[in-house]
CSV table of C-alpha atoms and ligand atoms in Angstrom, one decimal:
chain,number,residue,atom,x,y,z
A,252,LEU,CA,8.2,-29.5,-17.9
A,253,PRO,CA,10.4,-32.1,-16.3
A,254,LEU,CA,11.9,-30.9,-13.0
A,255,ILE,CA,15.5,-32.0,-13.0
A,256,ARG,CA,18.1,-30.8,-10.6
A,257,THR,CA,21.7,-30.9,-11.7
A,258,ALA,CA,24.9,-29.4,-10.4
A,259,LEU,CA,25.2,-27.3,-13.6
A,260,PHE,CA,22.0,-25.5,-12.8
A,261,SER,CA,22.5,-25.2,-9.1
A,262,SER,CA,22.4,-21.4,-9.3
A,263,ILE,CA,18.9,-21.5,-10.9
A,264,CYS,CA,17.8,-24.0,-8.4
A,265,SER,CA,18.9,-22.0,-5.4
A,266,ASN,CA,17.3,-18.9,-6.8
A,267,SER,CA,14.1,-20.7,-7.6
A,268,ARG,CA,13.9,-22.2,-4.1
A,269,LYS,CA,14.3,-18.7,-2.7
A,270,GLN,CA,11.3,-17.6,-4.8
A,271,HIS,CA,9.4,-20.7,-4.1
A,272,MET,CA,9.2,-21.3,-7.8
A,273,PRO,CA,9.5,-24.6,-9.7
A,274,ILE,CA,12.9,-25.6,-10.8
A,275,VAL,CA,13.6,-25.7,-14.5
A,276,GLN,CA,16.6,-27.1,-16.3
A,277,LEU,CA,17.6,-25.1,-19.3
A,278,SER,CA,17.6,-28.1,-21.6
A,279,ALA,CA,14.0,-28.8,-20.6
A,280,ILE,CA,12.9,-25.6,-22.4
A,281,SER,CA,13.1,-25.2,-26.1
A,282,TYR,CA,12.0,-22.3,-28.3
A,283,LYS,CA,11.1,-24.8,-31.0
A,284,LYS,CA,7.8,-25.2,-29.3
A,285,PHE,CA,7.2,-21.4,-29.9
A,286,ILE,CA,8.2,-21.8,-33.6
A,287,ASN,CA,5.9,-24.8,-34.1
A,288,PHE,CA,3.0,-22.9,-32.5
A,289,ALA,CA,3.6,-19.9,-34.8
A,290,LEU,CA,3.8,-22.0,-38.0
A,291,ASP,CA,0.7,-24.0,-37.1
A,292,GLU,CA,-1.2,-20.8,-36.2
A,293,THR,CA,-0.1,-19.0,-39.4
A,294,LYS,CA,-1.4,-22.0,-41.5
A,295,ARG,CA,-4.8,-21.4,-40.0
A,296,HIS,CA,-4.8,-18.0,-41.6
A,297,THR,CA,-2.9,-18.3,-44.8
A,298,HIS,CA,-0.9,-20.6,-47.1
A,299,LEU,CA,2.8,-20.7,-46.2
A,300,ALA,CA,5.2,-21.3,-49.1
A,301,PRO,CA,8.8,-22.2,-48.5
A,302,SER,CA,11.2,-19.2,-49.1
A,303,PRO,CA,13.9,-19.5,-51.7
A,304,LEU,CA,16.2,-18.7,-48.7
A,305,GLN,CA,15.5,-22.1,-47.1
A,306,GLU,CA,17.8,-24.0,-49.4
A,307,ARG,CA,20.8,-22.0,-48.3
A,308,TYR,CA,19.8,-21.3,-44.7
A,309,ASN,CA,18.6,-24.5,-42.9
A,310,SER,CA,20.6,-26.0,-40.2
A,311,ARG,CA,24.2,-25.9,-39.2
A,312,ILE,CA,26.6,-26.5,-36.3
A,313,SER,CA,28.7,-23.9,-34.7
A,314,MET,CA,32.5,-23.8,-35.2
A,315,ASP,CA,33.1,-25.5,-31.8
A,316,GLY,CA,30.6,-28.2,-32.7
A,317,LYS,CA,28.6,-27.5,-29.6
A,318,SER,CA,25.7,-25.4,-30.8
A,319,GLU,CA,22.9,-26.4,-33.2
A,320,ILE,CA,21.6,-23.5,-35.4
A,321,GLU,CA,18.2,-24.0,-37.1
A,322,MET,CA,16.7,-21.7,-39.7
A,323,LEU,CA,13.3,-21.7,-41.3
A,324,SER,CA,11.8,-19.3,-43.8
A,325,PHE,CA,8.5,-18.9,-45.6
A,326,GLU,CA,6.5,-16.5,-47.7
A,327,ALA,CA,2.8,-15.9,-47.9
A,328,THR,CA,0.2,-13.5,-49.2
A,329,LYS,CA,0.9,-10.2,-47.5
A,330,VAL,CA,4.1,-11.7,-46.0
A,331,ARG,CA,7.4,-10.9,-47.7
A,332,LEU,CA,9.4,-13.1,-45.3
A,333,LEU,CA,8.6,-15.1,-42.2
A,334,ARG,CA,11.8,-16.5,-40.7
A,335,SER,CA,13.2,-18.0,-37.5
A,336,LEU,CA,16.5,-18.7,-36.1
A,337,CYS,CA,16.9,-21.1,-33.2
A,338,ILE,CA,20.2,-21.7,-31.4
A,339,GLU,CA,20.5,-24.5,-28.8
A,340,ASN,CA,23.4,-25.9,-26.8
A,341,GLN,CA,24.1,-27.1,-23.3
A,342,THR,CA,24.0,-23.7,-21.8
A,343,MET,CA,21.9,-21.5,-24.0
A,344,GLN,CA,18.7,-21.2,-26.0
A,345,VAL,CA,18.1,-18.4,-28.5
A,346,LEU,CA,15.1,-17.5,-30.6
A,347,ASP,CA,14.9,-14.9,-33.2
A,348,PHE,CA,11.5,-15.0,-34.9
A,349,ALA,CA,10.3,-12.3,-37.2
A,350,VAL,CA,7.6,-11.7,-39.8
A,351,PHE,CA,8.1,-8.9,-42.4
A,352,PRO,CA,5.1,-7.8,-44.4
A,353,GLU,CA,5.1,-7.0,-48.1
A,354,PRO,CA,5.7,-3.2,-48.7
A,355,GLU,CA,2.1,-2.8,-49.9
A,356,PHE,CA,1.1,-3.2,-46.2
A,357,ASP,CA,1.9,-0.9,-43.4
A,358,MET,CA,1.2,-3.4,-40.6
A,359,PRO,CA,3.8,-3.9,-37.9
A,360,ILE,CA,6.7,-6.3,-38.0
A,361,PHE,CA,6.3,-9.2,-35.7
A,362,CYS,CA,9.4,-9.5,-33.5
A,363,ALA,CA,10.3,-12.2,-30.9
A,364,ASN,CA,13.9,-12.2,-29.6
A,365,PHE,CA,14.7,-14.4,-26.6
A,366,PHE,CA,18.1,-15.2,-25.2
A,367,SER,CA,18.3,-17.7,-22.4
A,368,SER,CA,21.3,-18.9,-20.5
A,369,ALA,CA,21.5,-20.9,-17.3
A,370,ASN,CA,20.4,-18.1,-15.0
A,371,THR,CA,19.3,-15.2,-17.2
A,372,ASN,CA,16.7,-14.5,-19.8
A,373,ILE,CA,16.6,-11.5,-22.1
A,374,VAL,CA,13.3,-10.9,-23.9
A,375,VAL,CA,12.0,-8.6,-26.5
A,376,LEU,CA,8.5,-9.4,-27.8
A,377,ASP,CA,6.7,-6.8,-29.9
A,378,LEU,CA,4.7,-5.9,-32.9
A,379,ASN,CA,7.4,-3.4,-34.0
A,380,PRO,CA,5.8,-0.4,-35.6
A,381,LEU,CA,6.7,0.2,-39.3
A,382,HIS,CA,6.2,4.0,-38.7
A,383,ASP,CA,7.0,6.2,-35.8
A,384,VAL,CA,4.3,5.8,-33.1
A,385,ILE,CA,5.6,8.8,-31.1
A,386,SER,CA,5.1,11.4,-33.9
A,387,GLN,CA,2.5,9.6,-36.0
A,388,ARG,CA,-0.6,9.3,-33.8
A,389,ASP,CA,-2.9,8.0,-36.6
A,390,TYR,CA,-0.5,5.1,-37.2
A,391,LYS,CA,-0.4,4.3,-33.5
A,392,GLU,CA,-4.2,4.4,-33.2
A,393,LYS,CA,-4.7,2.3,-36.2
A,394,TYR,CA,-2.7,-0.7,-34.9
A,395,TYR,CA,-2.2,-0.4,-31.2
A,396,LYS,CA,-5.3,1.2,-29.7
A,397,GLY,CA,-7.1,-2.2,-29.6
A,398,LEU,CA,-4.0,-3.9,-28.2
A,399,ILE,CA,-3.4,-1.8,-25.1
A,400,PRO,CA,-5.2,-4.2,-22.8
A,401,LEU,CA,-3.0,-7.1,-24.1
A,402,GLY,CA,0.1,-5.0,-23.5
A,403,LEU,CA,-1.0,-4.1,-19.9
A,404,LYS,CA,-1.6,-7.7,-19.0
A,405,TYR,CA,1.9,-8.7,-19.9
A,406,ALA,CA,3.6,-5.6,-18.7
A,407,GLU,CA,2.6,-6.7,-15.2
A,408,LEU,CA,3.6,-10.4,-15.7
A,409,LEU,CA,6.8,-9.6,-17.5
A,410,PRO,CA,8.0,-6.2,-16.1
A,411,TRP,CA,10.2,-3.7,-17.9
A,412,GLY,CA,13.8,-4.9,-18.1
A,413,GLY,CA,15.5,-1.7,-17.2
A,414,LYS,CA,17.8,0.6,-19.1
A,415,LEU,CA,18.4,-0.3,-22.7
A,416,THR,CA,20.1,1.1,-25.8
A,417,SER,CA,18.1,4.4,-26.3
A,418,GLU,CA,18.1,4.1,-30.1
A,419,SER,CA,16.1,0.8,-29.8
A,420,LEU,CA,13.1,2.5,-28.4
A,421,LYS,CA,12.1,4.1,-31.7
A,422,PHE,CA,11.7,0.6,-33.1
A,423,PHE,CA,9.4,-0.5,-30.2
A,424,SER,CA,5.6,-0.1,-29.9
A,425,PRO,CA,3.6,0.9,-26.8
A,426,ILE,CA,2.9,-2.8,-26.1
A,427,VAL,CA,6.5,-3.9,-26.3
A,428,ILE,CA,7.6,-6.5,-23.8
A,429,TRP,CA,11.2,-5.8,-22.8
A,430,THR,CA,12.1,-7.9,-19.8
A,431,ARG,CA,14.8,-9.9,-18.1
A,432,PHE,CA,14.2,-12.7,-15.6
A,433,THR,CA,15.8,-15.6,-13.8
A,434,SER,CA,15.0,-19.0,-15.2
A,435,SER,CA,11.9,-20.6,-13.9
A,436,SER,CA,9.2,-22.8,-15.4
A,437,TYR,CA,6.6,-20.4,-14.4
A,438,LYS,CA,8.2,-17.5,-16.4
A,439,TYR,CA,8.6,-19.8,-19.4
A,440,ASP,CA,4.9,-20.6,-19.3
A,441,VAL,CA,4.1,-16.8,-19.1
A,442,LEU,CA,6.5,-16.1,-21.9
A,443,TYR,CA,4.9,-18.8,-24.1
A,444,SER,CA,1.5,-17.5,-23.3
A,445,ALA,CA,2.6,-13.9,-24.2
A,446,PHE,CA,4.1,-15.2,-27.4
A,447,MET,CA,0.9,-17.0,-28.4
A,448,ASP,CA,-1.3,-14.0,-27.6
A,449,TYR,CA,1.0,-11.5,-29.4
A,450,TYR,CA,1.3,-13.7,-32.4
A,451,LYS,CA,-2.4,-14.3,-32.6
A,452,ALA,CA,-2.9,-10.5,-32.4
A,453,TRP,CA,-0.4,-10.0,-35.2
A,454,LEU,CA,-2.3,-12.6,-37.4
A,455,GLU,CA,-5.5,-10.7,-36.8
A,456,LEU,CA,-3.9,-7.5,-38.0
A,457,MET,CA,-2.6,-9.4,-41.1
A,458,ASP,CA,-6.1,-10.7,-41.8
A,459,GLN,CA,-7.5,-7.2,-41.7
A,460,ALA,CA,-4.7,-5.5,-43.5
A,461,VAL,CA,-5.8,-3.8,-46.7
A,462,VAL,CA,-3.4,-3.5,-49.7
A,463,GLU,CA,-2.1,0.0,-50.3
A,464,THR,CA,-2.4,1.2,-53.9
A,465,ASN,CA,-0.9,4.7,-53.5
A,466,ALA,CA,2.6,4.4,-54.9
A,467,SER,CA,4.1,7.0,-52.6
A,468,LYS,CA,2.7,5.3,-49.5
A,469,ILE,CA,4.1,2.0,-50.7
A,470,MET,CA,7.4,3.7,-51.2
A,471,CYS,CA,7.2,5.0,-47.7
A,472,ASN,CA,6.4,1.6,-46.3
A,473,ARG,CA,9.3,0.1,-48.2
A,474,GLU,CA,11.8,2.7,-47.0
A,475,ALA,CA,10.6,2.3,-43.4
A,476,GLN,CA,11.1,-1.5,-43.5
A,477,HIS,CA,14.5,-1.0,-45.2
A,478,ARG,CA,15.6,1.4,-42.5
A,479,TYR,CA,14.5,-1.1,-39.8
A,480,LEU,CA,16.4,-3.9,-41.5
A,481,THR,CA,19.5,-1.7,-42.0
A,482,TRP,CA,19.4,-0.8,-38.3
A,483,ARG,CA,19.1,-4.4,-37.1
A,484,ALA,CA,21.7,-5.9,-39.5
A,485,GLU,CA,24.2,-3.4,-38.2
A,486,LYS,CA,23.4,-2.9,-34.5
A,487,ASP,CA,21.4,-5.9,-33.2
A,488,PRO,CA,22.7,-7.1,-29.8
A,489,GLY,CA,23.0,-10.7,-30.9
A,490,HIS,CA,25.9,-10.0,-33.3
A,491,GLY,CA,28.6,-10.7,-30.9
A,492,LEU,CA,27.3,-14.1,-30.1
A,493,LEU,CA,26.7,-15.0,-33.7
A,494,LYS,CA,30.3,-14.1,-34.5
A,495,LYS,CA,31.5,-16.2,-31.7
A,496,LEU,CA,29.5,-19.2,-32.9
A,497,ILE,CA,30.1,-19.1,-36.7
A,498,GLY,CA,32.8,-16.5,-37.3
A,499,GLU,CA,32.6,-13.0,-38.6
A,500,THR,CA,32.1,-13.6,-42.3
A,501,GLN,CA,29.4,-16.2,-41.8
A,502,ALA,CA,27.7,-14.1,-39.2
A,503,LYS,CA,27.6,-11.1,-41.5
A,504,ASP,CA,26.2,-13.2,-44.3
A,505,LEU,CA,23.5,-14.6,-42.0
A,506,LEU,CA,22.5,-11.1,-40.8
A,507,VAL,CA,22.4,-9.4,-44.2
A,508,ASN,CA,21.0,-12.2,-46.3
A,509,PHE,CA,18.8,-14.2,-43.9
A,510,LEU,CA,17.8,-12.6,-40.7
A,511,PHE,CA,17.4,-9.1,-42.2
A,512,ASN,CA,17.0,-10.1,-45.7
A,513,GLY,CA,15.7,-7.3,-48.0
A,514,ILE,CA,18.5,-4.8,-47.4
A,515,ASP,CA,19.7,-5.3,-51.0
A,516,GLU,CA,16.2,-5.3,-52.6
A,517,LEU,CA,14.1,-2.8,-50.6
A,518,GLY,CA,16.2,0.3,-50.9
A,519,SER,CA,19.7,1.7,-51.7
A,520,LYS,CA,20.3,4.0,-48.7
A,521,SER,CA,23.2,3.1,-46.5
A,522,PHE,CA,23.3,2.8,-42.7
A,523,LEU,CA,24.9,6.2,-42.5
A,524,ASP,CA,22.2,7.7,-44.7
A,525,TYR,CA,19.6,6.7,-42.1
A,526,PHE,CA,21.7,7.1,-39.0
A,527,PRO,CA,24.3,9.9,-39.8
A,528,GLU,CA,25.1,10.3,-36.1
A,529,TYR,CA,27.1,7.0,-36.3
A,530,CYS,CA,29.5,8.5,-38.8
A,531,CYS,CA,33.1,8.7,-37.7
A,532,GLU,CA,35.5,11.3,-38.8
A,533,ASP,CA,37.1,8.9,-41.4
A,534,GLY,CA,33.6,8.1,-42.8
A,535,THR,CA,33.3,4.7,-41.3
A,536,ILE,CA,30.4,3.5,-39.0
A,537,ASN,CA,30.9,4.0,-35.3
A,538,GLN,CA,31.1,0.4,-34.0
A,539,SER,CA,29.5,1.4,-30.7
A,540,ARG,CA,25.9,0.1,-30.4
A,541,SER,CA,24.6,3.4,-29.1
A,542,ILE,CA,25.5,7.1,-29.5
A,543,ILE,CA,23.0,8.3,-27.0
A,544,GLY,CA,23.8,5.6,-24.4
A,545,LYS,CA,21.4,3.6,-22.3
A,546,SER,CA,18.2,5.0,-20.9
A,547,PHE,CA,14.6,4.3,-20.0
A,548,GLU,CA,15.0,2.8,-16.5
A,549,SER,CA,11.3,2.2,-16.4
A,550,ARG,CA,8.6,1.7,-19.0
A,551,PRO,CA,8.3,4.9,-21.0
A,552,TRP,CA,4.6,4.3,-22.0
A,553,ASP,CA,1.7,4.9,-19.6
A,554,ARG,CA,-1.3,2.7,-19.2
A,555,LYS,CA,-3.1,4.4,-22.0
A,556,GLY,CA,-0.2,3.8,-24.4
A,557,GLU,CA,1.0,7.4,-24.3
A,558,PHE,CA,4.7,8.0,-24.5
A,559,ILE,CA,5.7,9.5,-21.2
A,560,SER,CA,9.4,10.2,-21.6
A,561,ASN,CA,9.9,13.4,-23.6
A,562,SER,CA,13.6,13.2,-24.0
A,563,PHE,CA,16.2,10.7,-25.0
A,564,GLU,CA,18.7,11.7,-22.4
A,565,ASN,CA,20.4,9.1,-20.1
B,838,BLA,C1,20.5,-8.1,-25.2
B,838,BLA,N1,18.7,-7.7,-26.9
B,838,BLA,C2,19.4,-7.3,-25.8
B,838,BLA,C3,19.0,-6.1,-25.3
B,838,BLA,C4,17.9,-5.7,-26.2
B,838,BLA,C5,17.8,-6.8,-27.2
B,838,BLA,C6,17.1,-4.5,-26.1
B,838,BLA,C7,19.5,-5.3,-24.1
B,838,BLA,C8,20.7,-4.6,-24.5
B,838,BLA,C9,20.5,-3.3,-25.1
B,838,BLA,O1,20.0,-2.4,-24.4
B,838,BLA,O2,20.7,-3.2,-26.3
B,838,BLA,C10,16.9,-6.9,-28.3
B,838,BLA,N2,17.0,-4.6,-29.3
B,838,BLA,C11,16.5,-5.9,-29.2
B,838,BLA,C12,15.6,-6.1,-30.3
B,838,BLA,C13,15.5,-5.0,-31.0
B,838,BLA,C14,16.4,-4.0,-30.4
B,838,BLA,C15,14.9,-7.4,-30.6
B,838,BLA,O3,16.6,-2.9,-30.8
B,838,BLA,C16,14.7,-4.7,-32.2
B,838,BLA,C17,14.5,-3.5,-32.8
B,838,BLA,N3,19.6,-11.7,-28.9
B,838,BLA,C18,19.0,-12.1,-30.0
B,838,BLA,C19,19.9,-13.1,-30.6
B,838,BLA,C20,21.0,-13.2,-29.8
B,838,BLA,C21,20.8,-12.3,-28.7
B,838,BLA,C22,19.6,-13.7,-32.0
B,838,BLA,O4,18.0,-11.7,-30.4
B,838,BLA,C23,22.1,-14.1,-30.0
B,838,BLA,C24,22.5,-14.7,-31.1
B,838,BLA,C25,21.7,-12.1,-27.7
B,838,BLA,N4,20.8,-10.0,-26.7
B,838,BLA,C26,21.7,-11.1,-26.7
B,838,BLA,C27,22.7,-10.9,-25.7
B,838,BLA,C28,22.3,-9.8,-25.0
B,838,BLA,C29,21.2,-9.2,-25.6
B,838,BLA,C30,23.8,-11.9,-25.5
B,838,BLA,C31,23.1,-9.2,-23.8
B,838,BLA,C32,24.3,-8.5,-24.2
B,838,BLA,C33,24.0,-7.0,-24.3
B,838,BLA,O5,23.3,-6.5,-23.4
B,838,BLA,O6,24.4,-6.4,-25.3
């Protein structure tokens, strides 16, 4: 990465110097490299066909003309939707990359959400479990047992990011990478390496995934994915920023029809059917992101991938 020092990034520079780390200018990093890797790697395993969504969701400029928003979407055997959203401007880089399996497969959902501004980076990288890994031990063993060493490697390099919306934890796996860091080229390299390793691990799971033929199990997979999509379309932390960039109506459209596409097709339950604790007295959805509040100051999974926090209290 080019090492350029500018006044705009003086805060990163001084931080980096303190830590004896290389200096990185935000514009020198781009999450497009991550997307290109993922697409190339996917093509080594399967055939990617363009998604019908591509025509409507491709590229656009934010209302203030300052941000470029790029969207890509594909389908493949076993893959209902692979889609990415990349936002870039002078001060910010955002990646939302996800792969949603067909309901005939119970494999995890690949999830990479990275938000980077001049001095802070917020990262979630995970193979989000389709089913509950705290109560369904067989599901956890099936997909995550072999991945614990991978999780341990990156849990050290990219340490736990501190308290987070408690409700989110149910959507995370024992190998989740939830981290925050100050910008440095070293950290970006680590993040890129984690992204590559996690994505390759997900592709291996995809290769091995066996189609489910039991109708009730398929139904169960479909509902689990629908619940996940319903949660994220309503409560994802990126909403505020999307609304600021493209306005409330467009943001809502992007969330429901592109990023978390499937809400209308995979099920008919509402957000409040799945998450009744968010119901206000007048029947509307509580706009707060969390009912329980923030918790999990430290990683709630031990080195064996056992959940070690037995309550969801703050
Ligand atoms: C913050 N993003 C966060 C946080 C998490 C996530 C856990 C910390 C705040 C919190 O505790 O909620 C990410 N949470 C997730 C993910 C899941 C989840 C991936 O439950 C999946 C189940 N982030 C994006 C995009 C944008 C973005 C697309 O992925 C912007 C368009 C922004 N995320 C963003 C911002 C913050 C954030 C600005 C800080 C603001 C905040 O803490 O609410």
